[in-house]
Amino acid sequence: MYPDDLQYTAEHEWVRVSGSTVRLGITSYAQEALGDIVFVTLPAVGTELSAGQSLGEVESTKSVSDVYAPFAGTVSARNEALDANPELVNSDPYGEGWMLEMTTADGALDDAPLLDSAAYQALLS
Amino acid sequence: MTLQTSPLHSRHTALGAKMADFGGWDMPIEYPGGGVLKEHAAVRTAVGLFDVSHLGKGVVRGAGAVDFVNDRLTNDLRRVGVGQAQYTLCCDEQSGGVVDDLIQYVRSEDEVFLIPNAANSSQVVSRLQADAPAGIEVEDLHTTLAVLAVQGPRSTELVQALGLPTSHEYMSFTHAEWQGRPVVVCRTGYTGERGYELLPRWDDAGDLWDAVLEAGAPLGVLPCGLGARDTLRTEMGYPLHGQDLSLEITPVQARAGWAVGWSKERFWGRDALVREKQQGARRYLWGLESLDRGIPRAHMTVTRDGAPVGEVTSGTFSPTRRLGIGLALLLPDVAEGDELQVDVRGRTSTMRVVKPPFVPSNVR
């Protein structure tokens, strides 16, 4: 449910860090709490985000939730598949349901409040 | 406050349902392996089973019970006979606002059964009790009967498989037995599909629930929560009390005038409602269809050229149409086909004014 090779935020996002590129999505807990996701709104490639800024919305049949940038960076890729198949966030939140890739400035991740899998699961319990 | 629980509560938790407070009752919103979209699709294409035991139940008994009810609730009970059911409204005597919408079932001239909403049941019962003359008794039966809604195009096959009657018309009911136990079989529902509402005794509900799921398995039955119930009813434009109908919203405003017996001499709220009907209401309930990715939600403001023209009362994503739909109370000069703007969390979404239903009804 919460892979060890990812890091997590208290706002129920996951990030996968590879060098200066970070892939981001929402956790299994978050998609489960939202229910069936029907729209995902994401920013355009090139958008600059500051830490804590809303980067998009995930809307389900019954509610809508903001997704926040855990650190500053520039959007380098967005998951275009979610426009037509937003349910990928429900069925495969850490794989095909990824949302964004961001490039970050050196050191931007150092202060980011990221949790490992065990710490995130402790937060949920 | 402790939430009340249905006789099927342990079955819902055993299935792992997401539970939530619904009118003071801890009820299932959706089930694992289902979810709103799959449960919705089951009802539109096969069959779904809902526990709606939280719905209120009451009975009016005594000589002239039909006349007693007919002189108070809005619809004309004389248009239906024994064994038939009718949608009606309980309005406030002074304002004409809606205390509750409910179904009334004529058992005989001297007995009318009522199914109000969970949260308003005691209000309806106590208003009738307070007005009852000698010889008329109004009893609250909230937890003596459960309600299992079996809804969808394959519901008839399922109910037949249980050995229960299915040949009666839409909006009628019949008393039957299932394994020697009494069950009222009503051809009613809140989904827009052909369907049944089964009323077993409270303590028989668990066994009947198990039997419906077992008999329905080859038909593709899914247990369905109140999440799908809401998307299904919104697609039909059926109002939900507390959102599209309320003490502040009259039947004239909600276009529920078809459920008012205007030619009757008496019903609660008649003076106020006749006056409003003649003068024209200050707002009317319409459907809204999103022309972009915006989904209308209750309490969002609707504008026209920047000026407010009303408020969304219900809104959701339509799983059938795959777009945002809603109901909204709008100024009287708004017309069908108008394109209006809805403030969706700071973004402007364009929506078209339409007459519900949003998908065709298949209730008959």
Short mmCIF file of C-alpha atoms in Angstrom, two decimals:
data_model
loop_
_atom_site.label_atom_id
_atom_site.label_comp_id
_atom_site.label_asym_id
_atom_site.label_seq_id
_atom_site.Cartn_x
_atom_site.Cartn_y
_atom_site.Cartn_z
CA MET A 1 0.00 0.00 0.00
CA TYR A 2 2.85 2.42 0.86
CA PRO A 3 6.02 1.42 -1.06
CA ASP A 4 9.31 1.86 0.76
CA ASP A 5 11.06 3.52 -2.19
CA LEU A 6 8.71 6.54 -2.05
CA GLN A 7 8.51 9.48 0.28
CA TYR A 8 5.26 10.94 1.58
CA THR A 9 3.72 14.19 2.81
CA ALA A 10 1.21 14.80 5.58
CA GLU A 11 -1.14 16.02 2.81
CA HIS A 12 -1.23 12.47 1.43
CA GLU A 13 1.02 12.90 -1.58
CA TRP A 14 3.88 10.62 -2.57
CA VAL A 15 7.10 11.65 -4.31
CA ARG A 16 9.76 9.64 -6.08
CA VAL A 17 13.09 11.44 -6.24
CA SER A 18 15.49 10.67 -9.09
CA GLY A 19 18.28 13.24 -9.14
CA SER A 20 16.77 16.68 -9.62
CA THR A 21 13.52 15.29 -11.03
CA VAL A 22 10.65 14.39 -8.74
CA ARG A 23 7.55 12.46 -9.74
CA LEU A 24 4.46 13.09 -7.62
CA GLY A 25 0.99 11.67 -7.04
CA ILE A 26 -1.53 11.04 -4.29
CA THR A 27 -1.39 8.09 -1.90
CA SER A 28 -3.55 5.03 -1.76
CA TYR A 29 -5.14 6.44 1.39
CA ALA A 30 -6.03 9.70 -0.42
CA GLN A 31 -7.59 8.05 -3.47
CA GLU A 32 -9.54 5.69 -1.23
CA ALA A 33 -10.86 8.58 0.86
CA LEU A 34 -11.89 10.54 -2.25
CA GLY A 35 -13.68 7.65 -3.91
CA ASP A 36 -14.13 7.36 -7.67
CA ILE A 37 -12.07 10.13 -9.28
CA VAL A 38 -13.74 11.75 -12.31
CA PHE A 39 -11.53 14.77 -13.08
CA VAL A 40 -7.89 15.62 -12.47
CA THR A 41 -6.79 19.20 -13.10
CA LEU A 42 -3.04 19.71 -13.56
CA PRO A 43 -0.89 22.74 -14.41
CA ALA A 44 0.85 23.15 -17.79
CA VAL A 45 4.43 22.10 -18.32
CA GLY A 46 6.68 25.04 -17.44
CA THR A 47 4.51 26.27 -14.57
CA GLU A 48 6.61 27.41 -11.63
CA LEU A 49 5.33 26.32 -8.25
CA SER A 50 6.32 27.49 -4.80
CA ALA A 51 6.31 25.20 -1.78
CA GLY A 52 2.80 24.74 -0.37
CA GLN A 53 1.08 26.08 -3.48
CA SER A 54 -1.92 24.22 -4.88
CA LEU A 55 -0.78 22.46 -8.04
CA GLY A 56 -4.09 20.99 -9.06
CA GLU A 57 -7.34 19.40 -8.05
CA VAL A 58 -8.60 15.87 -7.83
CA GLU A 59 -12.39 15.67 -8.06
CA SER A 60 -14.49 12.63 -7.25
CA THR A 61 -18.22 12.02 -7.57
CA LYS A 62 -18.72 13.50 -4.14
CA SER A 63 -15.91 15.90 -3.33
CA VAL A 64 -12.89 17.80 -4.54
CA SER A 65 -9.43 18.03 -3.03
CA ASP A 66 -6.43 20.27 -3.71
CA VAL A 67 -3.00 18.77 -4.30
CA TYR A 68 -0.09 20.82 -2.94
CA ALA A 69 3.50 21.19 -4.08
CA PRO A 70 5.65 19.89 -1.20
CA PHE A 71 8.59 22.04 -2.43
CA ALA A 72 9.38 24.67 -5.04
CA GLY A 73 10.03 23.63 -8.61
CA THR A 74 9.04 23.77 -12.27
CA VAL A 75 6.57 21.39 -13.89
CA SER A 76 8.51 19.28 -16.40
CA ALA A 77 5.83 16.72 -17.29
CA ARG A 78 2.16 16.09 -16.58
CA ASN A 79 0.37 12.77 -16.90
CA GLU A 80 -1.74 13.44 -20.01
CA ALA A 81 -3.45 10.04 -19.62
CA LEU A 82 -5.38 11.38 -16.62
CA ASP A 83 -7.37 13.76 -18.84
CA ALA A 84 -9.18 10.80 -20.42
CA ASN A 85 -8.68 8.21 -17.67
CA PRO A 86 -8.72 9.90 -14.26
CA GLU A 87 -9.65 6.55 -12.68
CA LEU A 88 -5.98 5.53 -13.05
CA VAL A 89 -5.41 7.49 -9.83
CA ASN A 90 -7.74 5.02 -8.09
CA SER A 91 -6.54 1.84 -9.76
CA ASP A 92 -2.78 2.49 -9.78
CA PRO A 93 -1.94 5.54 -7.63
CA TYR A 94 1.85 4.98 -7.59
CA GLY A 95 2.18 3.79 -11.20
CA GLU A 96 -0.01 4.87 -14.10
CA GLY A 97 -1.89 7.23 -11.83
CA TRP A 98 1.12 9.52 -11.28
CA MET A 99 0.29 13.20 -11.69
CA LEU A 100 3.31 15.47 -12.25
CA GLU A 101 7.04 15.60 -12.64
CA MET A 102 8.88 18.63 -11.33
CA THR A 103 12.48 19.76 -11.54
CA THR A 104 13.73 21.34 -8.37
CA ALA A 105 16.54 23.73 -7.50
CA ASP A 106 19.50 22.32 -5.61
CA GLY A 107 18.65 22.01 -1.95
CA ALA A 108 14.89 22.54 -2.45
CA LEU A 109 14.19 19.05 -1.17
CA ASP A 110 16.34 19.40 1.92
CA ASP A 111 13.77 21.40 3.88
CA ALA A 112 10.73 19.63 2.44
CA PRO A 113 8.68 17.92 5.16
CA LEU A 114 8.88 14.43 3.67
CA LEU A 115 8.14 11.20 5.53
CA ASP A 116 9.29 7.68 4.88
CA SER A 117 6.76 4.88 4.48
CA ALA A 118 6.80 3.90 8.15
CA ALA A 119 6.38 7.48 9.36
CA TYR A 120 3.53 8.09 6.90
CA GLN A 121 1.73 4.94 7.99
CA ALA A 122 2.19 5.97 11.62
CA LEU A 123 0.46 9.22 10.71
CA LEU A 124 -2.49 7.31 9.27
CA SER A 125 -3.02 5.06 12.25
CA MET B 1 -24.86 12.21 19.60
CA THR B 2 -24.98 8.49 19.05
CA LEU B 3 -25.93 7.57 15.51
CA GLN B 4 -28.81 5.19 14.98
CA THR B 5 -28.09 1.98 13.12
CA SER B 6 -30.01 -0.10 10.64
CA PRO B 7 -30.66 -3.82 11.24
CA LEU B 8 -28.11 -4.41 8.45
CA HIS B 9 -25.35 -2.38 10.08
CA SER B 10 -23.14 -5.38 10.92
CA ARG B 11 -23.45 -6.61 7.32
CA HIS B 12 -22.30 -3.23 5.98
CA THR B 13 -19.28 -3.13 8.29
CA ALA B 14 -18.46 -6.78 7.52
CA LEU B 15 -18.43 -5.85 3.81
CA GLY B 16 -16.07 -2.99 4.64
CA ALA B 17 -18.47 -0.24 3.55
CA LYS B 18 -17.54 3.41 4.00
CA MET B 19 -20.05 4.62 6.56
CA ALA B 20 -21.33 8.15 7.20
CA ASP B 21 -23.93 10.06 9.16
CA PHE B 22 -27.09 10.35 7.12
CA GLY B 23 -29.94 12.13 8.91
CA GLY B 24 -28.69 10.84 12.26
CA TRP B 25 -28.13 7.29 10.97
CA ASP B 26 -24.79 5.55 10.37
CA MET B 27 -25.35 4.37 6.79
CA PRO B 28 -23.19 2.93 3.97
CA ILE B 29 -21.94 5.44 1.37
CA GLU B 30 -20.17 2.91 -0.86
CA TYR B 31 -18.76 -0.62 -0.75
CA PRO B 32 -15.27 -1.95 -1.53
CA GLY B 33 -15.17 -3.60 -4.94
CA GLY B 34 -17.92 -1.21 -5.96
CA GLY B 35 -17.60 2.53 -5.51
CA VAL B 36 -20.09 5.13 -6.68
CA LEU B 37 -19.46 4.63 -10.43
CA LYS B 38 -19.72 0.83 -10.44
CA GLU B 39 -22.70 0.81 -8.09
CA HIS B 40 -24.41 3.44 -10.24
CA ALA B 41 -23.73 1.39 -13.39
CA ALA B 42 -25.09 -1.77 -11.73
CA VAL B 43 -28.42 -0.04 -11.15
CA ARG B 44 -28.61 1.42 -14.68
CA THR B 45 -27.63 -1.82 -16.43
CA ALA B 46 -28.35 -4.76 -14.05
CA VAL B 47 -29.56 -4.50 -10.47
CA GLY B 48 -28.46 -2.93 -7.19
CA LEU B 49 -29.47 -3.47 -3.57
CA PHE B 50 -29.72 -0.53 -1.18
CA ASP B 51 -30.35 -0.53 2.55
CA VAL B 52 -32.63 2.45 3.13
CA SER B 53 -33.95 1.31 6.49
CA HIS B 54 -33.16 4.76 7.87
CA LEU B 55 -36.22 6.06 6.01
CA GLY B 56 -39.06 6.96 8.34
CA LYS B 57 -42.24 4.91 8.65
CA GLY B 58 -45.56 5.86 10.10
CA VAL B 59 -49.16 4.78 9.94
CA VAL B 60 -52.42 6.67 10.23
CA ARG B 61 -55.30 4.47 11.40
CA GLY B 62 -58.95 5.05 12.21
CA ALA B 63 -62.27 5.73 10.54
CA GLY B 64 -61.65 8.13 7.65
CA ALA B 65 -57.84 7.92 7.74
CA VAL B 66 -57.62 8.64 3.99
CA ASP B 67 -59.70 11.81 4.37
CA PHE B 68 -57.67 12.87 7.40
CA VAL B 69 -54.39 12.57 5.50
CA ASN B 70 -55.87 14.03 2.30
CA ASP B 71 -56.94 17.18 4.19
CA ARG B 72 -53.35 17.74 5.37
CA LEU B 73 -50.75 16.51 2.87
CA THR B 74 -50.63 18.14 -0.56
CA ASN B 75 -51.31 15.47 -3.19
CA ASP B 76 -54.84 14.32 -4.01
CA LEU B 77 -55.18 10.89 -2.41
CA ARG B 78 -58.54 10.45 -4.16
CA ARG B 79 -56.64 10.00 -7.42
CA VAL B 80 -55.30 6.66 -6.17
CA GLY B 81 -57.04 3.64 -4.71
CA VAL B 82 -56.38 0.92 -2.16
CA GLY B 83 -53.05 -0.80 -2.89
CA GLN B 84 -51.56 2.26 -4.56
CA ALA B 85 -48.80 4.60 -3.50
CA GLN B 86 -48.41 8.32 -4.18
CA TYR B 87 -45.68 10.94 -3.80
CA THR B 88 -46.84 13.82 -1.62
CA LEU B 89 -45.57 16.74 0.45
CA CYS B 90 -46.08 17.78 4.03
CA CYS B 91 -46.04 21.58 3.98
CA ASP B 92 -46.00 24.14 6.75
CA GLU B 93 -49.50 25.46 7.37
CA GLN B 94 -48.41 29.11 7.41
CA SER B 95 -45.52 29.42 4.94
CA GLY B 96 -46.17 26.53 2.55
CA GLY B 97 -42.50 25.54 2.91
CA VAL B 98 -41.82 21.83 2.71
CA VAL B 99 -41.53 20.00 6.05
CA ASP B 100 -40.88 16.79 4.13
CA ASP B 101 -41.59 14.90 0.93
CA LEU B 102 -42.87 11.38 1.38
CA ILE B 103 -44.70 8.44 -0.14
CA GLN B 104 -48.19 7.59 1.10
CA TYR B 105 -49.61 4.06 0.71
CA VAL B 106 -53.38 3.48 0.88
CA ARG B 107 -54.00 0.21 2.73
CA SER B 108 -57.72 0.88 3.16
CA GLU B 109 -60.08 3.81 3.71
CA ASP B 110 -59.06 3.56 7.33
CA GLU B 111 -55.30 3.06 7.06
CA VAL B 112 -52.57 5.04 5.31
CA PHE B 113 -48.91 4.03 5.60
CA LEU B 114 -46.24 6.75 5.24
CA ILE B 115 -42.54 6.69 4.33
CA PRO B 116 -41.00 10.09 5.11
CA ASN B 117 -37.28 10.93 5.18
CA ALA B 118 -35.21 9.73 8.12
CA ALA B 119 -34.50 13.15 9.58
CA ASN B 120 -38.08 14.43 9.20
CA SER B 121 -40.07 11.39 10.20
CA SER B 122 -40.74 12.52 13.75
CA GLN B 123 -41.76 15.99 12.48
CA VAL B 124 -44.31 14.55 10.06
CA VAL B 125 -45.67 12.13 12.65
CA SER B 126 -45.90 14.75 15.39
CA ARG B 127 -47.61 17.32 13.12
CA LEU B 128 -50.21 14.73 12.14
CA GLN B 129 -50.62 13.57 15.75
CA ALA B 130 -51.13 17.13 16.96
CA ASP B 131 -53.94 17.61 14.44
CA ALA B 132 -55.61 14.20 14.83
CA PRO B 133 -59.22 14.15 16.03
CA ALA B 134 -60.59 11.45 18.31
CA GLY B 135 -60.66 8.15 16.44
CA ILE B 136 -57.55 8.85 14.34
CA GLU B 137 -54.29 7.36 15.61
CA VAL B 138 -50.87 8.24 14.16
CA GLU B 139 -48.08 5.85 15.08
CA ASP B 140 -44.34 6.11 14.48
CA LEU B 141 -43.07 2.75 13.14
CA HIS B 142 -39.54 3.94 12.34
CA THR B 143 -37.75 0.84 13.68
CA THR B 144 -40.39 -1.84 13.20
CA LEU B 145 -39.85 -2.21 9.45
CA ALA B 146 -36.67 -2.18 7.34
CA VAL B 147 -36.51 -1.00 3.71
CA LEU B 148 -34.44 -2.81 1.07
CA ALA B 149 -34.50 -1.15 -2.35
CA VAL B 150 -33.90 -3.54 -5.26
CA GLN B 151 -33.44 -1.32 -8.31
CA GLY B 152 -32.47 -1.81 -11.93
CA PRO B 153 -33.60 -3.46 -15.19
CA ARG B 154 -33.02 -6.94 -13.74
CA SER B 155 -34.81 -6.23 -10.44
CA THR B 156 -37.95 -8.08 -11.56
CA GLU B 157 -36.00 -11.28 -12.21
CA LEU B 158 -34.38 -10.97 -8.80
CA VAL B 159 -37.59 -10.35 -6.87
CA GLN B 160 -39.25 -13.22 -8.75
CA ALA B 161 -36.34 -15.50 -7.81
CA LEU B 162 -37.18 -14.80 -4.16
CA GLY B 163 -40.74 -15.96 -4.79
CA LEU B 164 -42.16 -12.49 -4.27
CA PRO B 165 -44.83 -10.89 -6.49
CA THR B 166 -43.76 -8.56 -9.33
CA SER B 167 -46.82 -8.14 -11.54
CA HIS B 168 -48.23 -5.06 -9.82
CA GLU B 169 -47.94 -1.64 -11.46
CA TYR B 170 -45.47 1.18 -10.79
CA MET B 171 -46.48 3.07 -7.61
CA SER B 172 -48.48 0.21 -6.15
CA PHE B 173 -47.75 -2.31 -3.41
CA THR B 174 -48.81 -5.71 -2.21
CA HIS B 175 -48.48 -7.71 0.99
CA ALA B 176 -46.62 -10.97 0.54
CA GLU B 177 -44.72 -13.60 2.46
CA TRP B 178 -41.10 -14.62 2.14
CA GLN B 179 -40.21 -17.87 3.94
CA GLY B 180 -43.31 -17.44 6.06
CA ARG B 181 -42.37 -13.91 7.02
CA PRO B 182 -44.36 -10.80 6.01
CA VAL B 183 -42.84 -8.49 3.37
CA VAL B 184 -44.53 -5.51 1.72
CA VAL B 185 -43.44 -5.34 -1.92
CA CYS B 186 -43.66 -1.78 -3.31
CA ARG B 187 -43.04 -0.83 -6.95
CA THR B 188 -41.29 2.37 -5.91
CA GLY B 189 -37.78 3.78 -5.91
CA TYR B 190 -35.48 6.80 -6.11
CA THR B 191 -33.24 5.79 -9.01
CA GLY B 192 -35.26 6.24 -12.22
CA GLU B 193 -35.03 2.51 -12.98
CA ARG B 194 -37.63 -0.19 -12.65
CA GLY B 195 -37.45 -1.36 -9.07
CA TYR B 196 -38.92 -2.53 -5.82
CA GLU B 197 -38.78 -1.47 -2.21
CA LEU B 198 -39.13 -4.46 0.10
CA LEU B 199 -40.36 -3.83 3.64
CA PRO B 200 -39.65 -6.79 5.94
CA ARG B 201 -39.92 -6.66 9.69
CA TRP B 202 -36.84 -5.05 11.26
CA ASP B 203 -35.52 -8.36 12.58
CA ASP B 204 -36.05 -10.19 9.27
CA ALA B 205 -34.03 -7.68 7.26
CA GLY B 206 -30.69 -9.47 7.60
CA ASP B 207 -31.94 -12.77 6.21
CA LEU B 208 -33.73 -11.03 3.34
CA TRP B 209 -30.59 -8.98 2.52
CA ASP B 210 -28.52 -12.19 2.36
CA ALA B 211 -31.13 -13.84 0.15
CA VAL B 212 -31.26 -10.88 -2.28
CA LEU B 213 -27.48 -10.89 -2.69
CA GLU B 214 -27.45 -14.66 -3.20
CA ALA B 215 -30.34 -14.73 -5.67
CA GLY B 216 -28.96 -11.67 -7.43
CA ALA B 217 -25.40 -12.92 -7.88
CA PRO B 218 -26.08 -14.49 -11.33
CA LEU B 219 -27.81 -11.23 -12.35
CA GLY B 220 -24.84 -9.05 -11.42
CA VAL B 221 -26.32 -7.51 -8.26
CA LEU B 222 -24.11 -5.14 -6.26
CA PRO B 223 -24.76 -3.78 -2.79
CA CYS B 224 -25.08 -0.03 -3.36
CA GLY B 225 -24.52 2.83 -0.95
CA LEU B 226 -26.11 6.21 -0.54
CA GLY B 227 -23.39 7.75 -2.76
CA ALA B 228 -24.79 6.00 -5.83
CA ARG B 229 -28.32 6.67 -4.63
CA ASP B 230 -27.48 10.39 -4.82
CA THR B 231 -25.95 10.30 -8.33
CA LEU B 232 -28.89 8.19 -9.56
CA ARG B 233 -31.55 10.51 -8.13
CA THR B 234 -29.74 13.62 -9.34
CA GLU B 235 -29.67 12.24 -12.91
CA MET B 236 -33.46 11.95 -12.63
CA GLY B 237 -33.82 15.45 -11.18
CA TYR B 238 -35.55 14.00 -8.12
CA PRO B 239 -35.34 16.55 -5.30
CA LEU B 240 -33.66 15.73 -2.00
CA HIS B 241 -35.24 17.26 1.08
CA GLY B 242 -32.76 19.50 2.88
CA GLN B 243 -31.25 20.59 -0.45
CA ASP B 244 -33.80 21.04 -3.25
CA LEU B 245 -36.83 21.10 -0.96
CA SER B 246 -36.92 22.58 2.54
CA LEU B 247 -38.95 24.75 4.88
CA GLU B 248 -37.53 27.70 2.90
CA ILE B 249 -38.33 26.18 -0.52
CA THR B 250 -41.98 25.79 -1.51
CA PRO B 251 -43.40 23.21 -3.95
CA VAL B 252 -44.17 26.05 -6.37
CA GLN B 253 -40.50 27.06 -6.40
CA ALA B 254 -39.33 23.44 -6.66
CA ARG B 255 -41.79 22.76 -9.54
CA ALA B 256 -43.38 20.05 -7.43
CA GLY B 257 -46.83 21.46 -8.17
CA TRP B 258 -47.71 18.14 -9.83
CA ALA B 259 -47.69 16.66 -6.31
CA VAL B 260 -50.20 19.23 -5.06
CA GLY B 261 -53.97 18.63 -5.32
CA TRP B 262 -54.77 22.22 -6.28
CA SER B 263 -58.51 21.52 -6.53
CA LYS B 264 -58.67 20.21 -2.96
CA GLU B 265 -60.37 22.50 -0.44
CA ARG B 266 -57.87 21.79 2.27
CA PHE B 267 -54.21 20.88 2.76
CA TRP B 268 -51.51 22.38 4.95
CA GLY B 269 -50.05 25.49 3.33
CA ARG B 270 -52.86 25.84 0.76
CA ASP B 271 -53.41 29.60 1.16
CA ALA B 272 -49.73 30.49 0.85
CA LEU B 273 -49.16 28.13 -2.06
CA VAL B 274 -52.23 29.16 -4.07
CA ARG B 275 -51.19 32.79 -3.63
CA GLU B 276 -47.61 32.06 -4.72
CA LYS B 277 -48.81 30.05 -7.71
CA GLN B 278 -51.05 32.91 -8.86
CA GLN B 279 -48.49 35.64 -8.30
CA GLY B 280 -45.53 33.65 -9.61
CA ALA B 281 -42.65 32.48 -7.46
CA ARG B 282 -39.49 34.51 -6.88
CA ARG B 283 -37.35 31.57 -8.06
CA TYR B 284 -37.75 28.20 -9.77
CA LEU B 285 -35.82 24.95 -9.70
CA TRP B 286 -34.01 24.09 -12.96
CA GLY B 287 -31.48 21.59 -14.12
CA LEU B 288 -27.93 22.68 -14.99
CA GLU B 289 -25.65 20.83 -17.41
CA SER B 290 -21.99 21.72 -17.40
CA LEU B 291 -20.47 22.67 -20.77
CA ASP B 292 -16.91 22.20 -19.47
CA ARG B 293 -15.20 20.26 -16.70
CA GLY B 294 -16.87 22.15 -13.87
CA ILE B 295 -19.07 20.14 -11.52
CA PRO B 296 -21.79 22.16 -9.79
CA ARG B 297 -22.05 21.57 -6.04
CA ALA B 298 -24.67 22.66 -3.51
CA HIS B 299 -24.51 26.36 -2.49
CA MET B 300 -22.41 27.51 -5.46
CA THR B 301 -23.54 30.88 -6.85
CA VAL B 302 -25.01 31.07 -10.35
CA THR B 303 -24.49 34.31 -12.30
CA ARG B 304 -25.53 35.83 -15.63
CA ASP B 305 -23.28 38.53 -17.05
CA GLY B 306 -21.70 38.89 -13.61
CA ALA B 307 -24.96 39.37 -11.70
CA PRO B 308 -26.20 36.64 -9.34
CA VAL B 309 -29.32 34.81 -10.56
CA GLY B 310 -29.45 31.97 -8.05
CA GLU B 311 -27.83 29.11 -6.21
CA VAL B 312 -27.05 25.47 -6.89
CA THR B 313 -29.03 23.22 -4.51
CA SER B 314 -27.65 19.82 -5.60
CA GLY B 315 -24.85 18.89 -7.93
CA THR B 316 -22.67 15.99 -8.87
CA PHE B 317 -20.87 14.24 -11.69
CA SER B 318 -23.31 12.30 -13.86
CA PRO B 319 -21.79 8.83 -14.32
CA THR B 320 -24.14 8.13 -17.25
CA ARG B 321 -23.55 11.40 -19.13
CA ARG B 322 -19.96 11.88 -17.88
CA LEU B 323 -20.46 15.57 -17.12
CA GLY B 324 -21.35 17.85 -14.24
CA ILE B 325 -25.08 18.18 -13.55
CA GLY B 326 -27.07 19.91 -10.87
CA LEU B 327 -30.28 21.50 -9.70
CA ALA B 328 -30.45 25.22 -9.00
CA LEU B 329 -32.99 27.75 -7.79
CA LEU B 330 -32.95 30.56 -10.37
CA LEU B 331 -34.71 33.88 -10.93
CA PRO B 332 -38.03 33.63 -12.80
CA ASP B 333 -36.71 35.30 -15.98
CA VAL B 334 -34.18 32.50 -16.56
CA ALA B 335 -35.32 30.26 -19.43
CA GLU B 336 -34.56 26.78 -20.72
CA GLY B 337 -31.46 26.80 -22.93
CA ASP B 338 -29.89 29.87 -21.26
CA GLU B 339 -26.16 29.62 -20.67
CA LEU B 340 -25.18 30.78 -17.18
CA GLN B 341 -21.99 30.91 -15.17
CA VAL B 342 -21.30 28.99 -11.98
CA ASP B 343 -18.51 29.96 -9.63
CA VAL B 344 -16.69 26.64 -9.14
CA ARG B 345 -14.13 27.40 -6.43
CA GLY B 346 -13.06 30.67 -8.03
CA ARG B 347 -13.20 29.45 -11.64
CA THR B 348 -16.07 30.25 -13.95
CA SER B 349 -17.83 27.25 -15.43
CA THR B 350 -20.48 27.66 -18.13
CA MET B 351 -23.65 25.65 -17.66
CA ARG B 352 -26.84 25.31 -19.69
CA VAL B 353 -30.30 25.54 -18.16
CA VAL B 354 -32.28 22.35 -18.87
CA LYS B 355 -35.44 20.57 -17.76
CA PRO B 356 -34.60 17.35 -15.86
CA PRO B 357 -34.38 14.39 -16.11
CA PHE B 358 -30.79 14.31 -17.37
CA VAL B 359 -31.23 10.68 -18.48
CA PRO B 360 -34.52 9.04 -19.54
CA SER B 361 -36.65 7.45 -16.85
CA ASN B 362 -37.26 3.69 -17.00
CA VAL B 363 -39.41 3.30 -13.90
CA ARG B 364 -42.33 1.59 -15.63
#
